[in-house]
CSV table of C-alpha atoms in Angstrom, one decimal:
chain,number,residue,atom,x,y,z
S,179,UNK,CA,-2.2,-14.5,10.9
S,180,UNK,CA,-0.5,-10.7,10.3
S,181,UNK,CA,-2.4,-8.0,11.8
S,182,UNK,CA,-2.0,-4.7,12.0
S,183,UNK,CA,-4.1,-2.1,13.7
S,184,UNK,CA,-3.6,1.8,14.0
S,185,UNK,CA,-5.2,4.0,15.5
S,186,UNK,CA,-7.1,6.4,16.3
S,187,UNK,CA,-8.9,6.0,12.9
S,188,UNK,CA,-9.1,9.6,12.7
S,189,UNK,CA,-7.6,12.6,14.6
S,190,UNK,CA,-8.3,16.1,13.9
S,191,UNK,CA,-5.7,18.8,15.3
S,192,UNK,CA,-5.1,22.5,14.9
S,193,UNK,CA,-2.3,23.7,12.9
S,194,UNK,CA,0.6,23.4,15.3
S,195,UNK,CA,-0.9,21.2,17.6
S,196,UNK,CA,1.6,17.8,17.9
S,197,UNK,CA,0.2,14.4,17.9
S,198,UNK,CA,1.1,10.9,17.5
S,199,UNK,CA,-0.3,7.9,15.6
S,200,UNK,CA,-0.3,4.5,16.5
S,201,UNK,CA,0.4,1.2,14.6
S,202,UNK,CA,0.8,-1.8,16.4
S,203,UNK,CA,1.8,-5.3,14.9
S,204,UNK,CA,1.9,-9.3,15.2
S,205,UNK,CA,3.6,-10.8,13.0
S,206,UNK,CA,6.0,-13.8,12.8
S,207,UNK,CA,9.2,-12.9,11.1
S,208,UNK,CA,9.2,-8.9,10.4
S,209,UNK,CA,11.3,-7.7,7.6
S,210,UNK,CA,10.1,-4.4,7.9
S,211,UNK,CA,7.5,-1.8,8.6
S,212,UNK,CA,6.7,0.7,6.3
S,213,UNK,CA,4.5,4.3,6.5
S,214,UNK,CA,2.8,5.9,4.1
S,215,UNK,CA,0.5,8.7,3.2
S,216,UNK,CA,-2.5,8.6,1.4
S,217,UNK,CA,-4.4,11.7,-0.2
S,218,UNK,CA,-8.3,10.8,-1.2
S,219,UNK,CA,-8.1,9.4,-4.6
S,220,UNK,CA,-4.1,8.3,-4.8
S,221,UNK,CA,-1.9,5.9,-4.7
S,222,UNK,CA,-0.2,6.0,-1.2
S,223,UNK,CA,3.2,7.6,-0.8
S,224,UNK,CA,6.6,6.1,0.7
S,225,UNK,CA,7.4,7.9,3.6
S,226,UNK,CA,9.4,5.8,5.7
S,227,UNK,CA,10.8,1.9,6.6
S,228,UNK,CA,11.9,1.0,9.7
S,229,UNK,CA,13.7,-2.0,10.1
S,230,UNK,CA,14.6,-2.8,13.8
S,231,UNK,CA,13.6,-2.2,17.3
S,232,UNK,CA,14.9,1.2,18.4
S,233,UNK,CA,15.4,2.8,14.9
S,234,UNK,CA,13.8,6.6,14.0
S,235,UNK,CA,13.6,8.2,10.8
S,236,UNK,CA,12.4,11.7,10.4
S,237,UNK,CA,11.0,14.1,7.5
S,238,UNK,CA,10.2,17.6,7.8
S,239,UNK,CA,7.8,17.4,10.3
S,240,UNK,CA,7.5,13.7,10.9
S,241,UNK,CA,9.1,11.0,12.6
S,242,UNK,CA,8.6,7.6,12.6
S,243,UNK,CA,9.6,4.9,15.4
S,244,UNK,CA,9.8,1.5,16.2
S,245,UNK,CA,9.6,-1.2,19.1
S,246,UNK,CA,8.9,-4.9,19.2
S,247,UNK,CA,5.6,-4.1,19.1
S,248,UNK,CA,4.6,-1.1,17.5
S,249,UNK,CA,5.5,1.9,15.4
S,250,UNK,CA,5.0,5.8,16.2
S,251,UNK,CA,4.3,8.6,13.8
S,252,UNK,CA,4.9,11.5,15.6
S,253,UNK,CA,3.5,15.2,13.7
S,254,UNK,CA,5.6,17.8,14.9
S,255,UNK,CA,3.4,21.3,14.1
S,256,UNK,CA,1.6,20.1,12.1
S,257,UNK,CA,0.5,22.1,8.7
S,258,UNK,CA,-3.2,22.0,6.8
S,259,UNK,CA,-1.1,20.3,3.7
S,260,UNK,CA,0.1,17.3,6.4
S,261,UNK,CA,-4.0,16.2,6.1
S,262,UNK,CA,-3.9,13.3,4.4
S,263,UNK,CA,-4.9,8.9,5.6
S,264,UNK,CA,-1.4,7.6,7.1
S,265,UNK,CA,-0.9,3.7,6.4
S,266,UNK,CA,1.3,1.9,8.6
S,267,UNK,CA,2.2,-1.8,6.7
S,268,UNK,CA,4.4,-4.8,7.4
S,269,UNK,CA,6.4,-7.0,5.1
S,270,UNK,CA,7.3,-10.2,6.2
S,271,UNK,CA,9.0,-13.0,4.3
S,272,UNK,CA,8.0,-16.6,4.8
S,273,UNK,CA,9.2,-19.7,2.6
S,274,UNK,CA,10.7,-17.7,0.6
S,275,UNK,CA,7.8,-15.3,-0.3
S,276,UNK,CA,6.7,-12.1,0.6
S,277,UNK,CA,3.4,-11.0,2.0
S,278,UNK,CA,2.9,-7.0,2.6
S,279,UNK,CA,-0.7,-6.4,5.1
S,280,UNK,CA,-1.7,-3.2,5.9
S,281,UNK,CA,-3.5,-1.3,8.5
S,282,UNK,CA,-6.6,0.3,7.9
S,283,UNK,CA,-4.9,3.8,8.6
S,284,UNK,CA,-5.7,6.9,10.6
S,285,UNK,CA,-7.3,9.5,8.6
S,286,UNK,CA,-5.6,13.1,9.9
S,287,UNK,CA,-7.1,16.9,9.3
S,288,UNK,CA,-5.3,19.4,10.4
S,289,UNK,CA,-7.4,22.7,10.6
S,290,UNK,CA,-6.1,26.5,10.1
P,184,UNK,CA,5.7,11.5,-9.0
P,185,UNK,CA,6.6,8.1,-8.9
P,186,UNK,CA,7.0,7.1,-12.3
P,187,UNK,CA,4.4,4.2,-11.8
P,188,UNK,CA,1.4,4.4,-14.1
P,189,UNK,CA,-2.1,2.4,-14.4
P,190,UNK,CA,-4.3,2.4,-17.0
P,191,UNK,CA,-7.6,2.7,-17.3
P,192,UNK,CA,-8.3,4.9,-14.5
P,193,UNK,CA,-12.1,4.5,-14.4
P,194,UNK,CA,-13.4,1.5,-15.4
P,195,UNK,CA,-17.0,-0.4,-14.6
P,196,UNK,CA,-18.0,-3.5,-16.1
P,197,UNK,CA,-21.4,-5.9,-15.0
P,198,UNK,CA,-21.1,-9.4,-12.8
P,199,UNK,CA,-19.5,-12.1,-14.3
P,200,UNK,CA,-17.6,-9.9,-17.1
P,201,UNK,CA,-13.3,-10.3,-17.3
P,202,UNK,CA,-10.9,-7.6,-16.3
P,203,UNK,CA,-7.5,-6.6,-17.3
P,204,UNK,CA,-5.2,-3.8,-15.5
P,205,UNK,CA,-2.8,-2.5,-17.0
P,206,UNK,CA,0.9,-1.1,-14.8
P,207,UNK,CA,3.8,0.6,-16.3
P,208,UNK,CA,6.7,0.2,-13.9
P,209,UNK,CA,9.8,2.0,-12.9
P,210,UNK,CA,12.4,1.1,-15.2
P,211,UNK,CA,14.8,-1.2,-13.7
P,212,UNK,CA,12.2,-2.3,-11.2
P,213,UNK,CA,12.0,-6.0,-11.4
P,214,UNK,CA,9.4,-6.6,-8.8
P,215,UNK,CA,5.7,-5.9,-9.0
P,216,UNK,CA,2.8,-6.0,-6.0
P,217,UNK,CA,-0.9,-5.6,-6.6
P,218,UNK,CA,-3.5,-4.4,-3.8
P,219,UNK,CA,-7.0,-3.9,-3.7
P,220,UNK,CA,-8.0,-1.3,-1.1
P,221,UNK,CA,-11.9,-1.0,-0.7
P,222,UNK,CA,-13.7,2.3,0.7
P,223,UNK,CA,-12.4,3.6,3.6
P,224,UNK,CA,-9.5,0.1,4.2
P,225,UNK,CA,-5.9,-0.3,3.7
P,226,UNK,CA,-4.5,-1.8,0.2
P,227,UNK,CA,-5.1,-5.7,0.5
P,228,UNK,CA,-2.2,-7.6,-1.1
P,229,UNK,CA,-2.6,-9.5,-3.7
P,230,UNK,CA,0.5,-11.0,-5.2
P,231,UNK,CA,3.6,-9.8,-6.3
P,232,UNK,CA,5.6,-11.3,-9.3
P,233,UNK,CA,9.5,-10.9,-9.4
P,234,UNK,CA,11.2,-12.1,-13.0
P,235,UNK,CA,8.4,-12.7,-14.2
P,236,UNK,CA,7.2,-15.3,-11.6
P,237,UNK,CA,4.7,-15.0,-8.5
P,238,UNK,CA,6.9,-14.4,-5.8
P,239,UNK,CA,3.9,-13.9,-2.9
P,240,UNK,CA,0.2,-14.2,-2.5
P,241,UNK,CA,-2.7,-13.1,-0.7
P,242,UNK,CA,-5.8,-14.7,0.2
P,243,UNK,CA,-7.3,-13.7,-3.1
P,244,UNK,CA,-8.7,-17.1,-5.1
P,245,UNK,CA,-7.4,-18.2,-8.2
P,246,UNK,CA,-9.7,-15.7,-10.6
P,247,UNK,CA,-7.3,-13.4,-9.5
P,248,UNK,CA,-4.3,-13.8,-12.1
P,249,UNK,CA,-1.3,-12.1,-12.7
P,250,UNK,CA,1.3,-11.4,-15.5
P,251,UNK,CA,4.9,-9.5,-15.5
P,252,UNK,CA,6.7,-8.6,-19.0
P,253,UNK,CA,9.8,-8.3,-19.5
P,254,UNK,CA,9.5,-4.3,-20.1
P,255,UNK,CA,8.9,-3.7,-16.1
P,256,UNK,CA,4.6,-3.7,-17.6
P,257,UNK,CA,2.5,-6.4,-15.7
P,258,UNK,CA,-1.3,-6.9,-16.0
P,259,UNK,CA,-3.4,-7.9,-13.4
P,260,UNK,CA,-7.0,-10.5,-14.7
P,261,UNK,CA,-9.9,-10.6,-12.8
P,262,UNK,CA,-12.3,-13.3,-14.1
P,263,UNK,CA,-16.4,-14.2,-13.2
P,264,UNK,CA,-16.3,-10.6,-11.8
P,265,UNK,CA,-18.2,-9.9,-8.5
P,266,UNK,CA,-20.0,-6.8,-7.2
P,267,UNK,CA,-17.3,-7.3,-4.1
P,268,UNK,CA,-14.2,-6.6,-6.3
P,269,UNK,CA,-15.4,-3.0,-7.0
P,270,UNK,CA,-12.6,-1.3,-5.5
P,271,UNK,CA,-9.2,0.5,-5.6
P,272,UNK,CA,-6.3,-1.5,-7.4
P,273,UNK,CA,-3.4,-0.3,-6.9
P,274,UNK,CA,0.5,-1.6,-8.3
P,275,UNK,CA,3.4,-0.7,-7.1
P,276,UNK,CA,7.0,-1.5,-7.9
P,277,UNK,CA,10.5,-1.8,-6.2
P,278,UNK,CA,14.3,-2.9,-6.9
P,279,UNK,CA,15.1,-6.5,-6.1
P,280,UNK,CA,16.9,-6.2,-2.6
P,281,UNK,CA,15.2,-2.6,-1.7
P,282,UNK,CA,12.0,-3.1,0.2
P,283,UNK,CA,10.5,0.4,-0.9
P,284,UNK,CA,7.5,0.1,-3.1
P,285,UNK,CA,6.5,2.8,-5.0
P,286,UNK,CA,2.7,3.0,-6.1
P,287,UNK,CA,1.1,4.1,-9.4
P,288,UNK,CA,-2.4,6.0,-9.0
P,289,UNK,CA,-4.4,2.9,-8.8
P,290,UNK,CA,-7.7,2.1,-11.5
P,291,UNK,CA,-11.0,2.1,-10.1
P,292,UNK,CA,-13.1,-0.7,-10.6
P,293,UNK,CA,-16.8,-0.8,-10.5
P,294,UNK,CA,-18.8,-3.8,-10.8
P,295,UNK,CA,-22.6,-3.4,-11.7
């Protein structure tokens, strides 16, 4: 069975203080793994897919990696606004269908 | 804004009632994914319908039903209701051949 766990499941950090978040995966057949943020009472938000072993993407103040493994969200100075639950998922594709399973996410507060 | 929208957003019906969720897609987005995301977890999939026809599936039973219109709308049922499906759902939509999914605000459910 697909599982994914992140962690920790919440991290609180002064404004400026860099951190990273964890998501690590087993799965059989990984099309991709996906990050998103999460404000209380919203849909989550696209922030990033990562495909293969190796690749980054970046956003402002975020970016995202990948191994065989695991993925990395690194917070670069973080801001107050960057508070928000961070969802790490993974979509694989077996017979021909598609199954998306998510983490539980890490909930992150940045303080002022 | 992702141009994904759900209606109702508040709803609560009593054990054993029938649900319908409404989801307004993207337009041109063929392919539609439902979650349910309890308290404090990460969206469960559900399914996901592409043409019109369930292209995935979750371990959610068969009182959890699906339908996708050929407008980019889809509904999601949920029959002999349970106080265990109070929750979160969530659509969200994507381009045939793109793997980003882009999520509408979600309808909370409550089951008395």
């Amino acid at each position: 069975e697909d599982q994914v766990t992140q962690s920790p499941e919440a991290l609180r950090l002064q404004e400026g203080e860099s951190s990273s978040l964890n998501c690590s995966y087993t799965v059989s057949g990984l099309r991709g793994l996906f990050w998103y943020r999460q404000d209380p009472g919203k849909g989550p938000e696209f922030l990033f897919t990562l495909y293969s072993a190796g690749e980054e993407k970046e956003k402002e103040r975020l970016k995202a990696t990948l191994t065989k493994k695991e993925s990395f969200l690194h917070i670069t100075a973080p801001k107050p606004e960057d508070s928000a639950t961070y969802l790490c998922a993974v979509q694989v594709v077996s017979g021909g269908y598609q199954k998306v399973t998510f983490g539980t996410g890490t909930k992150l507060q940045v303080i002022p | 804004e992702t141009g994904v929208t759900q209606s109702p957003t508040h709803l609560i019906k009593t054990r054993g009632q029938q649900v319908t969720l409404r989801c307004s897609s993207q337009s041109g987005h063929n392919t539609v994914s439902w979650y349910q995301q309890a308290l404090g977890q990460g969206p469960q999939f559900i399914f996901q319908y592409y043409r019109e026809e369930e292209n995935g599936r979750g371990n959610f039973p068969p009182r959890f039903s699906g339908l996708q219109f050929p407008n980019y709308s889809s509904e999601l049922n949920v029959n002999a209701l349970e106080l265990d499906d109070s929750a979160l759902y969530l659509c969200a939509s994507s381009l045939v051949g793109t793997d980003t999914q882009y999520f509408g605000p979600g309808t909370r459910l409550t089951v008395l």
